[in-house]
Coordinates of C-alpha atoms in Angstrom, one line a residue:
X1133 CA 30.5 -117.3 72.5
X1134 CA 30.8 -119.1 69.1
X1135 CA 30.3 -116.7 66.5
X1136 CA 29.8 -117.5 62.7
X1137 CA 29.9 -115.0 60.1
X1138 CA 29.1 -115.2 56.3
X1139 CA 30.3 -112.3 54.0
X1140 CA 34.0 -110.8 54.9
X1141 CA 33.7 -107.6 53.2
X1142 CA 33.4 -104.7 55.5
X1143 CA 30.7 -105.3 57.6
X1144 CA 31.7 -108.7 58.0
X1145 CA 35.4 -107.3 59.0
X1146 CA 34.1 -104.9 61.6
X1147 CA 32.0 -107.1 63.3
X1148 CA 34.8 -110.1 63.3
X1149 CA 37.1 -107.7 64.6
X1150 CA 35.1 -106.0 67.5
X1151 CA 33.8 -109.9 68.3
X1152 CA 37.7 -111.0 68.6
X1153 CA 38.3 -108.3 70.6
X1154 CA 35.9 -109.2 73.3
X1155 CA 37.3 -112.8 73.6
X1156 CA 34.6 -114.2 70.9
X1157 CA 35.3 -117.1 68.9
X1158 CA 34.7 -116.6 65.6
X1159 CA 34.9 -118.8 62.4
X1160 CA 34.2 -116.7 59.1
X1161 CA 32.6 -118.3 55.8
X1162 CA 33.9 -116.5 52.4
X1163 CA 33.5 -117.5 48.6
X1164 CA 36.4 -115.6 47.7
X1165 CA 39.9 -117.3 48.7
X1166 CA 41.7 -114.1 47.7
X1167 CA 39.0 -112.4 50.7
X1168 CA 39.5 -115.2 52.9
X1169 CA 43.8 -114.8 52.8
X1170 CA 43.6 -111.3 53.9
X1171 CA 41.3 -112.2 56.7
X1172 CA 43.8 -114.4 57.8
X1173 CA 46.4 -111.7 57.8
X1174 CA 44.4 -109.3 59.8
X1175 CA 42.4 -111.2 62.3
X1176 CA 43.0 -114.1 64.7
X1177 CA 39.8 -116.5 63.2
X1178 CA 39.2 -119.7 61.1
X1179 CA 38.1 -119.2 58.1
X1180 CA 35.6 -121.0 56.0
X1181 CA 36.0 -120.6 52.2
X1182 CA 32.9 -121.9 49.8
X1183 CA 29.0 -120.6 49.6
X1184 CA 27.2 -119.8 53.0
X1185 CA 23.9 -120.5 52.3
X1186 CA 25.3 -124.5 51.9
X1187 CA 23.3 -126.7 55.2
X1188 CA 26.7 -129.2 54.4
X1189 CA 28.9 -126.3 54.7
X1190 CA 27.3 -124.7 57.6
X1191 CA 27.5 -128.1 59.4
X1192 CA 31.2 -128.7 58.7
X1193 CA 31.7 -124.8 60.2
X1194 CA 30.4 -125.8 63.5
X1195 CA 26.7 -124.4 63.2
X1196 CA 25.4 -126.6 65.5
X1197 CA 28.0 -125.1 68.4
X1198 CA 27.2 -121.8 67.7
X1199 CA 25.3 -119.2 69.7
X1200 CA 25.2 -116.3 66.6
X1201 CA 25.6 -116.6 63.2
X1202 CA 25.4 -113.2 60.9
X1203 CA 25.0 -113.3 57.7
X1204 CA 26.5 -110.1 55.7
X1205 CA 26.8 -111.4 52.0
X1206 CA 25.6 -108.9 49.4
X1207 CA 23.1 -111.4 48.6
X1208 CA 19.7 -111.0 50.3
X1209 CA 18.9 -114.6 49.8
X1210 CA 22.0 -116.4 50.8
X1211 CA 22.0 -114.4 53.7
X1212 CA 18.3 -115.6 54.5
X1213 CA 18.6 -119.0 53.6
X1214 CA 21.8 -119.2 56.5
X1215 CA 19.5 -118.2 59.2
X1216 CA 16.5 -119.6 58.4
X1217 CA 19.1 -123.1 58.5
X1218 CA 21.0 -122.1 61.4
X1219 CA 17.6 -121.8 63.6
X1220 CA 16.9 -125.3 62.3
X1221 CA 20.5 -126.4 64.1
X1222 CA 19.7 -124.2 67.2
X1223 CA 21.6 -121.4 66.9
X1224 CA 20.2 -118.8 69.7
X1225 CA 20.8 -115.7 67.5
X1226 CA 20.5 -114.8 63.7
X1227 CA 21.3 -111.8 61.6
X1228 CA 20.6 -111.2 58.2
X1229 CA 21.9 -108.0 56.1
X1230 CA 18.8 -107.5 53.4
X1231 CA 18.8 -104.6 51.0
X1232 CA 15.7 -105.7 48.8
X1233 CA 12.9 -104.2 50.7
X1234 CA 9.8 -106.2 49.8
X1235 CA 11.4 -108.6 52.7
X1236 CA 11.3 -106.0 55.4
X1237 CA 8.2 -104.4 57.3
X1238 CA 8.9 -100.6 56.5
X1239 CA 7.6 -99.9 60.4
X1240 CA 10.5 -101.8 62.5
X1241 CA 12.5 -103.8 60.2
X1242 CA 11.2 -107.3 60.8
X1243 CA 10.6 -109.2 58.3
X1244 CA 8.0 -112.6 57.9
X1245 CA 10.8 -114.9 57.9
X1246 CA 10.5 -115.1 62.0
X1247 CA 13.4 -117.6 62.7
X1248 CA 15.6 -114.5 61.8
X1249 CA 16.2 -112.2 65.1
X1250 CA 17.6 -109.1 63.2
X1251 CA 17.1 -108.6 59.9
X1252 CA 18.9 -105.4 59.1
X1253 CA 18.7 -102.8 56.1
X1254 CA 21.7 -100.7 55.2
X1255 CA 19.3 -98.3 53.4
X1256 CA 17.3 -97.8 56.7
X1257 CA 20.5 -97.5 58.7
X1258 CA 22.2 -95.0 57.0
X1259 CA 19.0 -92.4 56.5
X1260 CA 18.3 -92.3 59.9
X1261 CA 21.7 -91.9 60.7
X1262 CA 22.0 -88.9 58.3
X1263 CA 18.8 -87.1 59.7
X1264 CA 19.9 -87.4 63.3
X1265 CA 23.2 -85.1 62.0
X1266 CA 20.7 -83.1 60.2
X1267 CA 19.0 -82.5 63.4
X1268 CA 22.4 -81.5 64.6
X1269 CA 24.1 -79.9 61.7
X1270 CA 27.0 -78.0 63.2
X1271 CA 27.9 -82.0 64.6
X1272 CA 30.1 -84.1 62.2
X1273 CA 28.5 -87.3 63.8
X1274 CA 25.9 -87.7 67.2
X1275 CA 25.9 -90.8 69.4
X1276 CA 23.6 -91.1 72.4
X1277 CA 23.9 -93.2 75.5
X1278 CA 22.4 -93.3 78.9
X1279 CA 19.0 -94.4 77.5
X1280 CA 19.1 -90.9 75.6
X1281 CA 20.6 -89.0 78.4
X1282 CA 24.2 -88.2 77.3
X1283 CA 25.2 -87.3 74.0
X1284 CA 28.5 -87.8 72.3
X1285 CA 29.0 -85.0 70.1
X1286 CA 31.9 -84.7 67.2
X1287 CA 32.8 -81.1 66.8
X1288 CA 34.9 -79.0 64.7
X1289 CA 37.0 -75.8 66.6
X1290 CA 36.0 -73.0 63.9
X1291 CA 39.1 -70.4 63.3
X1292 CA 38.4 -67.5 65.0
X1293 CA 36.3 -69.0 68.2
X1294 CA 37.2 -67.8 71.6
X1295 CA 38.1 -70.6 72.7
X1296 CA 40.8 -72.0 70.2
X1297 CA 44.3 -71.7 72.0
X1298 CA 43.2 -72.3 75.2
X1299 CA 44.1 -75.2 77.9
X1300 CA 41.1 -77.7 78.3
X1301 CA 41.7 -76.9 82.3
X1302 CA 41.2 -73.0 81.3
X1303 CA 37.4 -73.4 79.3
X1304 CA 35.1 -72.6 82.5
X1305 CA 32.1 -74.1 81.2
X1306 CA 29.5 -74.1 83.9
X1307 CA 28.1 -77.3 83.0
X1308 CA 29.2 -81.1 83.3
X1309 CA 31.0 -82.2 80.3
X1310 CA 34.1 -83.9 79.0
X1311 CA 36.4 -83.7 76.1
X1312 CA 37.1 -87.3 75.2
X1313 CA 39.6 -86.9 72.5
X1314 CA 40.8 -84.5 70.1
X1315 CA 41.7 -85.6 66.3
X1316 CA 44.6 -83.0 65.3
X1317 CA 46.4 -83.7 62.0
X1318 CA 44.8 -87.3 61.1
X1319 CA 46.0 -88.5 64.9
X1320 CA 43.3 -89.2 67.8
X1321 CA 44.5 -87.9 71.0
X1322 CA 43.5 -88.6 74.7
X1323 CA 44.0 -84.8 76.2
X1324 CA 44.7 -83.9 78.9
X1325 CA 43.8 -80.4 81.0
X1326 CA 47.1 -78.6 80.4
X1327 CA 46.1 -79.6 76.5
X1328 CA 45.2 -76.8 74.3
X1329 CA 42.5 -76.3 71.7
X1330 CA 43.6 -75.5 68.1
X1331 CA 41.7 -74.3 65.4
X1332 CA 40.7 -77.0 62.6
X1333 CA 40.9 -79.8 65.9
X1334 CA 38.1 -82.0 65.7
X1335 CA 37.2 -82.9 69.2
X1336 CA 34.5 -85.2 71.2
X1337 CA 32.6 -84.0 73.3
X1338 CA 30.2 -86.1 76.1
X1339 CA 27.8 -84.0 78.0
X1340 CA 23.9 -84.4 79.5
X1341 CA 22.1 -83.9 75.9
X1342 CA 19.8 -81.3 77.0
X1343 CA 23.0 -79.2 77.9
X1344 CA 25.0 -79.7 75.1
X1345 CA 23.4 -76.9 73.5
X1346 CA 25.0 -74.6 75.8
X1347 CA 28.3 -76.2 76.0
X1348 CA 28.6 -75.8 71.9
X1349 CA 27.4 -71.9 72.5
X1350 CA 30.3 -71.8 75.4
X1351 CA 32.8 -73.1 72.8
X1352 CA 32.1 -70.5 70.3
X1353 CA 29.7 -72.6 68.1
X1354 CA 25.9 -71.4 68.2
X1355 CA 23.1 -74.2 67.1
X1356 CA 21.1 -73.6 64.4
X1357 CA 18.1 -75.5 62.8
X1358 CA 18.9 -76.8 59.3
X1359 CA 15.3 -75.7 57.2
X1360 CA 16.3 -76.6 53.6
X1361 CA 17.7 -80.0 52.6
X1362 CA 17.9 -81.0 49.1
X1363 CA 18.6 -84.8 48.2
X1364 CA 20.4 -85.9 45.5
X1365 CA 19.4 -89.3 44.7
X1366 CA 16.1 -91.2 44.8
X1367 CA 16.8 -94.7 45.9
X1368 CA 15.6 -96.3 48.9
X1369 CA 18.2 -94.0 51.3
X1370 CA 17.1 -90.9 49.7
X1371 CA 13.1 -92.2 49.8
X1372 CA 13.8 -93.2 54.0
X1373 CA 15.3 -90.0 54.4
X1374 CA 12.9 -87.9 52.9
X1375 CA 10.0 -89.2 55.0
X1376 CA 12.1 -89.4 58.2
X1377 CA 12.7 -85.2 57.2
X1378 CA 9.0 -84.7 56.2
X1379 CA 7.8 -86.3 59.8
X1380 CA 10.0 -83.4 61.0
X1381 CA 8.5 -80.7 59.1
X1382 CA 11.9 -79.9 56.7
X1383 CA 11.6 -78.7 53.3
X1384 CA 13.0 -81.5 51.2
X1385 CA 13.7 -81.7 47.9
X1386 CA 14.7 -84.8 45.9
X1387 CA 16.8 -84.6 42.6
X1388 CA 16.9 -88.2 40.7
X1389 CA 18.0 -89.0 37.2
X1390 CA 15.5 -92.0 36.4
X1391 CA 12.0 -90.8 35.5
X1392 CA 9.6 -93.9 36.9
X1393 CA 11.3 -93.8 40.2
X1394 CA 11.0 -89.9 40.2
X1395 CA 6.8 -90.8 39.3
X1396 CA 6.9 -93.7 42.4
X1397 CA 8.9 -90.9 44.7
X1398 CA 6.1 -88.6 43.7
X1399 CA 3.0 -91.1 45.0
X1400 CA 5.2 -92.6 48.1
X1401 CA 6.1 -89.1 49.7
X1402 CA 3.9 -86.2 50.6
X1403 CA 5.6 -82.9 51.0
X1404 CA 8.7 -83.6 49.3
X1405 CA 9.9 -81.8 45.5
X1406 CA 10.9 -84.6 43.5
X1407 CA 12.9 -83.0 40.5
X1408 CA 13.8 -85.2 37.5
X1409 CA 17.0 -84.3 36.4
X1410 CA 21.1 -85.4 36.7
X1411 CA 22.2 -84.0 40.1
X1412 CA 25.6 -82.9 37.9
X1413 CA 23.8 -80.5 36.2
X1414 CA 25.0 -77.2 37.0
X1415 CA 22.0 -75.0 35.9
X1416 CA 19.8 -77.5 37.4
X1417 CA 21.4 -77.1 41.0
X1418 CA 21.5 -73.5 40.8
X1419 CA 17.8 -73.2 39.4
X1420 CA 16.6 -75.3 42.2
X1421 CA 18.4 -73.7 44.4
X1422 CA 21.2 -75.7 45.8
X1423 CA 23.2 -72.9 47.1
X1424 CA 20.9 -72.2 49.7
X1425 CA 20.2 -75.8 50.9
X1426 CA 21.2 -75.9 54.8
X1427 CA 22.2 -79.4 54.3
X1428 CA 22.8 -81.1 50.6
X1429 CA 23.2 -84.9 51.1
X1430 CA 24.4 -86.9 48.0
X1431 CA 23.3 -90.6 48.3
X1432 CA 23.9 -91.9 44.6
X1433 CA 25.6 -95.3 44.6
X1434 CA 28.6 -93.5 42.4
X1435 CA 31.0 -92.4 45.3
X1436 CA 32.9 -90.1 43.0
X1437 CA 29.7 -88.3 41.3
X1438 CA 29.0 -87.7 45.4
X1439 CA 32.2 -86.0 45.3
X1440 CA 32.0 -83.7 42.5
X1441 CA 28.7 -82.7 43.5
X1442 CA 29.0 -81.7 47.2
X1443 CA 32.1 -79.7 45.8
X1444 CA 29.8 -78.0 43.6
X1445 CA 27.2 -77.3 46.4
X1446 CA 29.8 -76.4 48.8
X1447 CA 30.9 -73.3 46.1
X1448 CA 27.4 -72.7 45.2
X1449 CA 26.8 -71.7 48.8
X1450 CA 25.7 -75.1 50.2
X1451 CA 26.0 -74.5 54.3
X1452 CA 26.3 -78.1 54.7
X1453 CA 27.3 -80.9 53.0
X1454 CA 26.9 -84.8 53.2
X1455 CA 28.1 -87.6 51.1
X1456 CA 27.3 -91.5 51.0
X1457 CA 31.0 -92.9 50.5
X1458 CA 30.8 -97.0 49.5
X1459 CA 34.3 -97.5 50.7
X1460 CA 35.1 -95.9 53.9
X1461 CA 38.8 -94.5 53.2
X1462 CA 37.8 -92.1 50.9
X1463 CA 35.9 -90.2 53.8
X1464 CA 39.2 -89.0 55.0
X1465 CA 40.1 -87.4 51.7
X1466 CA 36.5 -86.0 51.0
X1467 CA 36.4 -84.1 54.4
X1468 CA 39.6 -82.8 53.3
X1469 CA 38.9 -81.0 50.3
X1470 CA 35.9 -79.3 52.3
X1471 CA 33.4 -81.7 52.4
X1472 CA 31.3 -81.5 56.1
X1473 CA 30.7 -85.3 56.6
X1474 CA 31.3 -88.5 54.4
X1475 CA 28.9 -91.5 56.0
X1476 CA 29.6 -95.2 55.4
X1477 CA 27.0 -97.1 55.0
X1478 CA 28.8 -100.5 55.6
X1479 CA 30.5 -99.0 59.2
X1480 CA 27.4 -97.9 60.1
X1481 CA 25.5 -101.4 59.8
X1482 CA 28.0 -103.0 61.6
X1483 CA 27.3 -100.5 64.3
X1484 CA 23.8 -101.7 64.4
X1485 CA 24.7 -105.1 63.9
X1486 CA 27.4 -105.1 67.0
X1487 CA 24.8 -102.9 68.9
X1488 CA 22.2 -105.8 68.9
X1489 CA 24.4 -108.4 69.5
X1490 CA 25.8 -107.0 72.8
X1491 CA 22.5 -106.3 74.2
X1492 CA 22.2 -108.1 77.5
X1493 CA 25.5 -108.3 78.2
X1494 CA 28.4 -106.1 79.7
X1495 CA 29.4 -104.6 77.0
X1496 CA 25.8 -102.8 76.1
X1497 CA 27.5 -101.3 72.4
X1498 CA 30.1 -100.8 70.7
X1499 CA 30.3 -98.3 68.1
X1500 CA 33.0 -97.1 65.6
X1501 CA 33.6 -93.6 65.1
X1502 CA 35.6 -91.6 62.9
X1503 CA 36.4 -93.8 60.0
X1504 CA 36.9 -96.4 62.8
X1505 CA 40.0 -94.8 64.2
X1506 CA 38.3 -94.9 67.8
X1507 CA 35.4 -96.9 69.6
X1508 CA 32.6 -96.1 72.1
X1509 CA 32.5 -98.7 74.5
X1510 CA 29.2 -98.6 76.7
X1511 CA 30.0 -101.1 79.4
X1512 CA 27.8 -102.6 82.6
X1513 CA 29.7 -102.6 86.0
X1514 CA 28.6 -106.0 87.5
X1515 CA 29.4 -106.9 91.0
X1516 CA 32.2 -109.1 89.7
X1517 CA 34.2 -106.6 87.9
X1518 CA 37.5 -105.8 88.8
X1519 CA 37.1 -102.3 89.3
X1520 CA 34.5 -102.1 91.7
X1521 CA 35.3 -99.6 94.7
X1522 CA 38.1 -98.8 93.4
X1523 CA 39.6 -95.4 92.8
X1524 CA 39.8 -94.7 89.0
X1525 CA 43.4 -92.9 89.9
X1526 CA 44.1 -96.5 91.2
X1527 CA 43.1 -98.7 87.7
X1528 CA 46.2 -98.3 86.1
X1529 CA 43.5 -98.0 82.9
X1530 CA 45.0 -97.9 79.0
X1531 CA 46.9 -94.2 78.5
X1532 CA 44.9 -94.9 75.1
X1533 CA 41.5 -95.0 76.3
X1534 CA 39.3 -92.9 78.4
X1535 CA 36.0 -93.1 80.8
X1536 CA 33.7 -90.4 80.1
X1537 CA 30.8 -90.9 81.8
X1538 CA 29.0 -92.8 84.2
X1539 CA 25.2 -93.6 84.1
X1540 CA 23.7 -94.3 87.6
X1541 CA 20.4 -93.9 88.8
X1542 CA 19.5 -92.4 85.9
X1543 CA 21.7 -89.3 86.0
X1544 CA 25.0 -88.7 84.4
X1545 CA 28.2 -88.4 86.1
X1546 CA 31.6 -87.2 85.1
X1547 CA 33.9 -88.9 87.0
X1548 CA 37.2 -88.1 88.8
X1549 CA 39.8 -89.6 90.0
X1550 CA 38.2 -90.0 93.2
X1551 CA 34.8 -91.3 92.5
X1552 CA 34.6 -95.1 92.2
X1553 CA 32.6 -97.7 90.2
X1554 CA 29.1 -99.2 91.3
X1555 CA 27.4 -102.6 90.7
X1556 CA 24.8 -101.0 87.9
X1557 CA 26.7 -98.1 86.8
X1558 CA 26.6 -97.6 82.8
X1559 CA 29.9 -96.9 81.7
X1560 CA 30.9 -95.0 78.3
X1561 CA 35.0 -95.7 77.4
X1562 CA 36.3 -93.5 74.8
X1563 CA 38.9 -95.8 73.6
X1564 CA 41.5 -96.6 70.4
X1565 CA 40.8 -99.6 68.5
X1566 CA 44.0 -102.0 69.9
X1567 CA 43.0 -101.2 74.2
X1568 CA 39.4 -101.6 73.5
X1569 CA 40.1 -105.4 74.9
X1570 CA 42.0 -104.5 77.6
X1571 CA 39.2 -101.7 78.3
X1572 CA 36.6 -104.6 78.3
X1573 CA 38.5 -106.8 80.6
X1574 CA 38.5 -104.6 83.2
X1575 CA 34.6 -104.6 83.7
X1576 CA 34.6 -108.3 83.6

């Protein structure tokens, strides 16, 4: 497939690099020529330097040979105007990143311009991503696959827990589950059963979803609804995540520093506090009660006043806390000093983005996962692949990746190395970024 993509910050980066991966080609348009050399450096693509929304330079790109174009400039309009052009040429599939919300339907992010296929809203994204951690709030991220079905869940191993020092081989959980990987010490390790559990490791777990419950209470960690969540930051991720948490009967509370968009808050949400005040403020946090938030998520576009303040939370009493991080390497360092979860806005549009562009295919998604060290790799056995009938002992598959689960029939399995693949199965890989292409090749 010929792939074109406008923008080459980050989401333009992840979606280039997942797209080589899987055998794409890919030509990448980018005003900045300083951008466009470290492209070149990283990534095996032609790129395009000058202004996307140009029909001349589209043209001279290849648009009318391409199947996708996505457009991820930080401007709503370019990003438009490129699909709206690249229908003209017959392009199959457009994408279009759009932050300004008077051009998206607030129901199911469509938009009126109807020659673009996805139009997609970071915003959107990220406060649905936040409340489905929320929901879970001893998880430090939640994936599902299997049509729902099986749940990926990323876990930390609390000191003290029964079951930290133990071989994986030794946990005699009664259910059906796997542990994917463990992340010890900043590295991401494929275990194995004579492997033991550490306090502080940060492991991933695939199980049925309705029994993951009971595997988390098995490994020492007991789920608990989160009740109280304050907000700090009105903008349109706070307002989406406020009324995605009021639909699920939370207590919410808002805390934004500009007054007219604390009086709009006000008239756009129903049972949500909206405070007007700076989230900084230490009397304010402790009169409103931020200490005894279950979850405090800071969504301000200032990734270091994020910072600050879930540190102040966290020592106020805070069980819980989330922060929006604009570039995606200081996530490691906040969840270092003791913040729960640092989200990415930009990684996780290029999740959504990668998800909709592999539907139909093999590879059903493709998601990155903590701070894009590792990949989820949901992948359709067709009667062609390589691997079908064949012993997974026998595949010689990547020592760097893993397959978790199988989806057949509408039940989850957790293979062995006896079992064998099926025209129809629904595969989950667990995989590091450089064998997610061998992992793919297998299934074709």
């Amino acid at each position: 497939m010929r792939v074109i993509i406008i923008g080459a910050g980050k989401i333009g980066f992840n979606v280039a690099k997942i797209l080589v991966e899987q055998g794409h080609d890919i030509v990448m348009i980018e005003q900045s020529e300083e951008r466009a050399s470290v492209l070149q450096e990283h990534l095996d693509i032609q790129v395009v330097i000058g202004n996307g929304g140009s029909p001349d330079l589209l043209l001279s790109a290849g648009i009318k040979e391409a199947n996708l174009l996505v457009a991820v400039t930080e401007v709503d309009e370019i990003n438009m105007l490129a699909c709206i052009t690249a229908k003209k040429y017959g392009v199959e599939k457009t994408v279009a990143r759009v932050r300004n919300y008077e051009y998206v339907y607030e129901d199911n992010e469509k938009s009126v311009f109807n020659e673009i296929d996805l139009i997609i809203n970071p915003e959107l994204v990220t406060a649905r991503e936040i409340a489905k951690r929320i929901d879970v709030p001893e998880a430090l991220d939640v994936l599902y696959f299997g049509d729902g079905n099986i749940q990926l869940l990323e876990l930390k191993i609390i000191e003290g827990v029964h079951t930290a020092g133990k071989c994986l081989k030794d946990l005699n959980i009664p259910y059906p589950f796997i542990i994917a990987a463990i992340k010890r010490d900043g590295d991401m390790l494929i275990p194995h059963g004579d492997d033991k559990l550490l306090a502080n490791d940060i492991i991933f777990i695939l199980a049925k979803t309705k029994d993951m419950p009971k595997i988390e209470r098995q490994l020492g960690t007991e789920r608990k609804k989160a009740e109280r969540v304050m907000i700090l930051g009105g903008g349109f991720t706070g307002y989406h995540l406020a009324r995605i948490l009021e639909e699920r009967s939370y207590n919410v509370k808002i805390v934004e520093k500009e007054h007219q968009r604390c009086v709009t808050l006000s008239h756009q949400l129903n049972d949500t506090l909206v405070l007007h005040g700076d989230g900084a403020d230490l009397d304010l946090l402790k009169a409103e009660g931020a200490g005894n938030a279950d979850v405090f998520v800071c969504l301000t576009d200032d990734d270091k006043l994020n910072l600050l303040v879930s540190l102040i939370v966290k020592h106020l009493g805070a069980k819980k806390a989330i922060a929006q991080v604009r570039r995606s390497d200081y996530i490691t360092l906040m969840e270092s000093v003791g913040i729960d979860i640092g989200i990415s806005p930009r990684t996780l549009t290029a999740n959504a983005i990668l998800r909709f562009i592999n539907r139909g295919s093999n590879v059903v998604s493709v998601t990155l996962i903590s701070e894009e060290r590792a990949e989820m790799i949901e992948v359709l056995v067709s009667p062609q692949s390589k691997i079908v009938n064949t012993k997974l002992k026998d595949l010689n598959f990547p020592k760097g990746a893993i397959i978790g689960t199988v989806y057949r029939n509408h039940k989850m399995i957790i293979p062995k190395g006896e079992d064998t693949l099926k025209p129809g199965d629904v595969v989950t890989v667990f995989s590091r970024p450089k064998f997610s292409a061998r992992v793919v090749d297998y299934f074709v």
